[in-house]
Structure formats: C-alpha cells, structure tokens
Coordinates of C-alpha atoms in Angstrom, one line a residue:
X1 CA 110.7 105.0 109.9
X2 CA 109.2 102.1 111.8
X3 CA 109.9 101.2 115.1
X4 CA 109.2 98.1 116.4
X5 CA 109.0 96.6 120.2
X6 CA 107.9 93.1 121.0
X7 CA 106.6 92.3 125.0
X8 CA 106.4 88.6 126.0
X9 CA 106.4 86.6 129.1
X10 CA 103.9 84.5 130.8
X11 CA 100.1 85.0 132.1
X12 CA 100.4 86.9 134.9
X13 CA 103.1 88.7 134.5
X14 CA 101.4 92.0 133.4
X15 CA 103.1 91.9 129.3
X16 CA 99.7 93.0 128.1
X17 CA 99.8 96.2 130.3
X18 CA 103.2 97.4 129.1
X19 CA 102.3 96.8 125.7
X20 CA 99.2 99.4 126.4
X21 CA 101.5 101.5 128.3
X22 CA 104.4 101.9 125.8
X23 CA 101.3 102.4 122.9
X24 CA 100.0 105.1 124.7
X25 CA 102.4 107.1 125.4
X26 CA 103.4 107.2 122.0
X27 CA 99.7 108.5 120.7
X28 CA 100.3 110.9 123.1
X29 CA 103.7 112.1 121.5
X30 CA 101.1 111.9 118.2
X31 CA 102.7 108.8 116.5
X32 CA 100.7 106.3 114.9
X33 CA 100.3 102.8 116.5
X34 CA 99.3 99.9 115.6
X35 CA 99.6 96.4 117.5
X36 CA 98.0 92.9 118.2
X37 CA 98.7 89.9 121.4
X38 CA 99.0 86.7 121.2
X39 CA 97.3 85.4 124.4
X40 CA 96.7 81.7 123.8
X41 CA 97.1 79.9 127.7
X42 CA 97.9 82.9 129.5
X43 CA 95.9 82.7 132.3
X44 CA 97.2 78.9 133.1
X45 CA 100.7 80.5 132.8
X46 CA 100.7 80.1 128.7
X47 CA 102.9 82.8 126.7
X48 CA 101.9 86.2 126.2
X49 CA 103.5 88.1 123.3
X50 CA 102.4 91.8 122.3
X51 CA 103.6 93.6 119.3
X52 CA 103.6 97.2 119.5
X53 CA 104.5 98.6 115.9
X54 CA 105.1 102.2 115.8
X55 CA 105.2 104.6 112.7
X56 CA 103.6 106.0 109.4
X57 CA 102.0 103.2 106.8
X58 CA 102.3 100.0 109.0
X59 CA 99.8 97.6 106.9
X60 CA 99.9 95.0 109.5
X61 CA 100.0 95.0 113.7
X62 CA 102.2 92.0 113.4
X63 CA 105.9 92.3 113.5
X64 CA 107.3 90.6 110.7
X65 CA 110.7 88.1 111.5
X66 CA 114.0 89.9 112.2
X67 CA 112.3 93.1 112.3
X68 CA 112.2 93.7 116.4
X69 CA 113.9 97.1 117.4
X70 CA 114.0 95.9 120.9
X71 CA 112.5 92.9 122.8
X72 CA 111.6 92.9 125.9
X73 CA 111.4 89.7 128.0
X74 CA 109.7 88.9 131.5
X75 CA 111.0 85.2 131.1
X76 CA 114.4 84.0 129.9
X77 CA 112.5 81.1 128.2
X78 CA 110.1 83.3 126.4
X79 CA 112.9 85.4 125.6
X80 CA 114.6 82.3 123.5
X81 CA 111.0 81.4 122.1
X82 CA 110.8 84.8 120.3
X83 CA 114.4 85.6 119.6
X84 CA 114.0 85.2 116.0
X85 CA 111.8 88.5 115.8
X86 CA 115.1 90.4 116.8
X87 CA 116.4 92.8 113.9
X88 CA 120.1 92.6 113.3
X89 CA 121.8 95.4 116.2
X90 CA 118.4 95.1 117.6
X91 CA 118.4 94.5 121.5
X92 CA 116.6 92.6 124.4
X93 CA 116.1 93.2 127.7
X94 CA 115.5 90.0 129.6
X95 CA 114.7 89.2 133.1
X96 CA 116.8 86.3 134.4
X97 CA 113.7 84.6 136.6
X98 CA 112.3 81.8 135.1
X99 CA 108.6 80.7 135.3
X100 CA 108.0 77.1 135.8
X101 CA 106.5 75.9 132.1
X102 CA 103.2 73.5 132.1
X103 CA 105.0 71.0 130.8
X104 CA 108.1 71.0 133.3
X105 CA 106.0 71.2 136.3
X106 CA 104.0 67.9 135.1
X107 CA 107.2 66.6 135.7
X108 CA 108.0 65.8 132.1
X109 CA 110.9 68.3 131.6
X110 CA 113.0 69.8 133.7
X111 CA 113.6 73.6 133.7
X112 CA 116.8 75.4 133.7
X113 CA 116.1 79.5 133.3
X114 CA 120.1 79.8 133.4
X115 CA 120.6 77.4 130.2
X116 CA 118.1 80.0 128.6
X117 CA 119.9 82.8 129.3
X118 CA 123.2 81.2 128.2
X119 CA 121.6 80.2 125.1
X120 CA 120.6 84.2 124.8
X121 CA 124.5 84.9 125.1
X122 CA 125.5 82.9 122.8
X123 CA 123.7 84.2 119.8
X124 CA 124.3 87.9 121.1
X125 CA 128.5 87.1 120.8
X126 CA 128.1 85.4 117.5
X127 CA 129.4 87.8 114.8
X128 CA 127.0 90.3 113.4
X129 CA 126.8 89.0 109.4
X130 CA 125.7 85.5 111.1
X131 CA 122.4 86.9 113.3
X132 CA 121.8 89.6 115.7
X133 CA 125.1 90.3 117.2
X134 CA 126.8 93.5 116.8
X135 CA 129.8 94.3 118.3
X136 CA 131.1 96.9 120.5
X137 CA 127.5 97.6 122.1
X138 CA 126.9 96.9 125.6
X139 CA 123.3 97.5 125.7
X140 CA 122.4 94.5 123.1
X141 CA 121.5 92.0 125.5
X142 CA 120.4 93.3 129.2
X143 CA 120.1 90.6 131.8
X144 CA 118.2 91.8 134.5
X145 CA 118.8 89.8 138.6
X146 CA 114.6 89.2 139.0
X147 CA 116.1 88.5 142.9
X148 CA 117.9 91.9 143.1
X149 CA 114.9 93.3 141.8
X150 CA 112.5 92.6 143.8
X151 CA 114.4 93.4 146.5
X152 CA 114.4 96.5 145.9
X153 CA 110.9 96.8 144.5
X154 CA 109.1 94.9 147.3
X155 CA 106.9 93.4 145.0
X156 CA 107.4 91.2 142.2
X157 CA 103.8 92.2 140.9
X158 CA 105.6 95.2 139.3
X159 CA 108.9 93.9 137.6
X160 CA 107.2 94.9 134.2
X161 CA 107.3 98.2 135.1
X162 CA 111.0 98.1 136.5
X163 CA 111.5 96.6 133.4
X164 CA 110.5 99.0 131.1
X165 CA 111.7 101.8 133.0
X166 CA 115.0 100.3 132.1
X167 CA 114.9 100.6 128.4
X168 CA 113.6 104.1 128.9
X169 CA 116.4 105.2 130.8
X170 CA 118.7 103.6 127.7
X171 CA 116.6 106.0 125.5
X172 CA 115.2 103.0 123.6
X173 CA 111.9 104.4 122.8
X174 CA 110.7 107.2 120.1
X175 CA 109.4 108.9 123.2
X176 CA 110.6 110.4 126.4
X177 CA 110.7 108.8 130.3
X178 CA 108.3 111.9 130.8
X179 CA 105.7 110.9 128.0
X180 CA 105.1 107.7 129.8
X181 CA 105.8 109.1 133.2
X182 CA 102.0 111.0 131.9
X183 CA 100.4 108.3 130.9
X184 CA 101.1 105.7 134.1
X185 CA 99.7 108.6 136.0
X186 CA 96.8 108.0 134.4
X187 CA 96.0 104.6 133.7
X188 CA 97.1 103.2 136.6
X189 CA 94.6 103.1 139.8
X190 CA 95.3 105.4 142.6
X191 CA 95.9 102.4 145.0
X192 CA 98.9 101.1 142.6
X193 CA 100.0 104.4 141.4
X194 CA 102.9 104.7 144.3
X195 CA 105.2 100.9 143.7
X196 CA 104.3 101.4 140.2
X197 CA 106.1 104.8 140.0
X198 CA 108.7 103.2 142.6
X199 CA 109.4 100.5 140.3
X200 CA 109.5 102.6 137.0
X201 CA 112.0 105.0 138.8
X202 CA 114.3 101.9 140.3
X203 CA 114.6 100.9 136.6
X204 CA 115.6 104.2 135.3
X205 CA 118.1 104.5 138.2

C-alpha cells in the first residue's frame, strides 16, 4: 500500500520543513520514502508544493492526479491550486489565512481567502461518484482559524507545525504522534525546539 501526502503553501511558510519532517519520521518507523518539491518563486512568496510518497515500489516521487491520501494546506488559495491531487475520500487540512499573491498585491487582482475556502466546500459537499466528496466523514475537509491559532501559538512562524500536529492527532499518518514527536527533537535547533513542541501539542489538543 501507498500512502500519499501532498504539503503546499507559499515561500516562507516553512512547507519544505514539514515535508522533511513527516519523511523522516517515517524512515524512522522503517518505511520507504520517496519525494520531490516544487519550489519555483518561493522566496518572493511563489508556491511551494512537496510530495511525500510513502510505501514499497514507488517508481516515481511525484504524486500522480487524484491520488493524494491527505493534503495539507498553509494557504486557502494553494489549497484550490492543488485540489485536483486529492484521491476520492481523500482529505485536506487547510488553514483559512490567505497570503497576499504577486499578482493581487500589484494591484491587478483582488484577493478573497474566504471565496477560496468556499470554493473548497463546495467540492467537499458535492456527491462522492462526482469528485472527492464522501459523505458522512467529518474529517474530509479541516478548516483551520490561522487568527485563533496564533493566538494561542504566539507565533505565526510555527503554524506548520500546529498544522501537522493536527492531522497526527486524527491519526492520518502510517506513523505515530511519538515517531515524529523523535524526530522534531532532533532536527529542530535547541533555540526553536520549545514553540515548536508548543505548537505541535496545541494541534494535537
């Protein structure tokens, strides 16, 4: 069996680290891992996608189309950009803060994050033989108040984290809260070590 997880948001917002986190701790569990980014503009606030493919006899780090076992999302538009990816009763986790785009903030387009995320509960209500819907499961689509979450982080420089100490709380993951709880201890400098664990544990709460 292969399990797949795709990681996108914006330069910046640590997706790249999460990617390395979640791949990690599942070498350390002894699964096989294979994975690839997309960087392109990241550091001018471009999109960032990381595929992390998990598994036995993956011939390619790429995540093929509708093949997604969960998705997780640092911006609501990003979220929409990759949505196709998604496997039918796959699910997404997505942060409701928007990051102004390049082209919005030249003042060419405005920006709406909360059109994204309607757009994002629209196709999760549609009915499951049409696209990724499935009824009767709560934990398809998780919308996630950035706001309320930073609030109770104290630093928005660690929602990633928060994040995926979410989907490890839903048991999304072919590994335990524990096998990562090892491996942040580890990659993650001293001097960061604390919020980082604060925010992993306010997701998992």
């Amino acid at each position: 069996m292969i399990f797949n997880c795709l990681i996108t948001g914006v330069g910046g917002q640590g997706t790249v680290l999460v990617s390395r986190l979640i791949g990690d701790a599942a070498i350390a569990k002894g699964l096989d891992v294979r994975g690839s980014e997309t960087i392109g503009m990241a550091q001018r606030g471009g999109s960032v996608v990381s595929h992390i493919r998990i598994g036995e006899n993956i011939h390619s780090p790429l995540i093929p189309t509708g093949k997604a076992n969960i998705i997780i999302a640092f911006e609501p538009a990003e979220a929409v950009r990759v949505i196709h990816f998604l496997a039918p009763g796959g699910r997404m986790i997505v942060l409701d803060r928007g990051v102004m785009p390049v082209s919005s903030s030249l003042g060419k387009t405005p920006y709406k994050p909360a059109e994204m995320i309607s757009y994002l509960k629209a196709e999760f209500s549609r009915p499951k033989e049409d696209q990724v819907a499935q009824a009767g499961d709560e934990d398809r689509l998780i919308i996630i108040s950035g706001d309320e979450l930073v609030k109770k982080c104290g630093d928005p420089k660690v929602l990633n984290t928060a994040l995926l100490g979410i989907a490890l709380e839903k048991k999304f993951f072919p590994f335990s809260a524990a096998d990562m709880l090892d491996v942040l201890k580890k990659r993650t400098p001293a001097k960061y070590l604390e919020i980082n664990m604060k925010a992993l544990g306010l997701g998992r709460s």
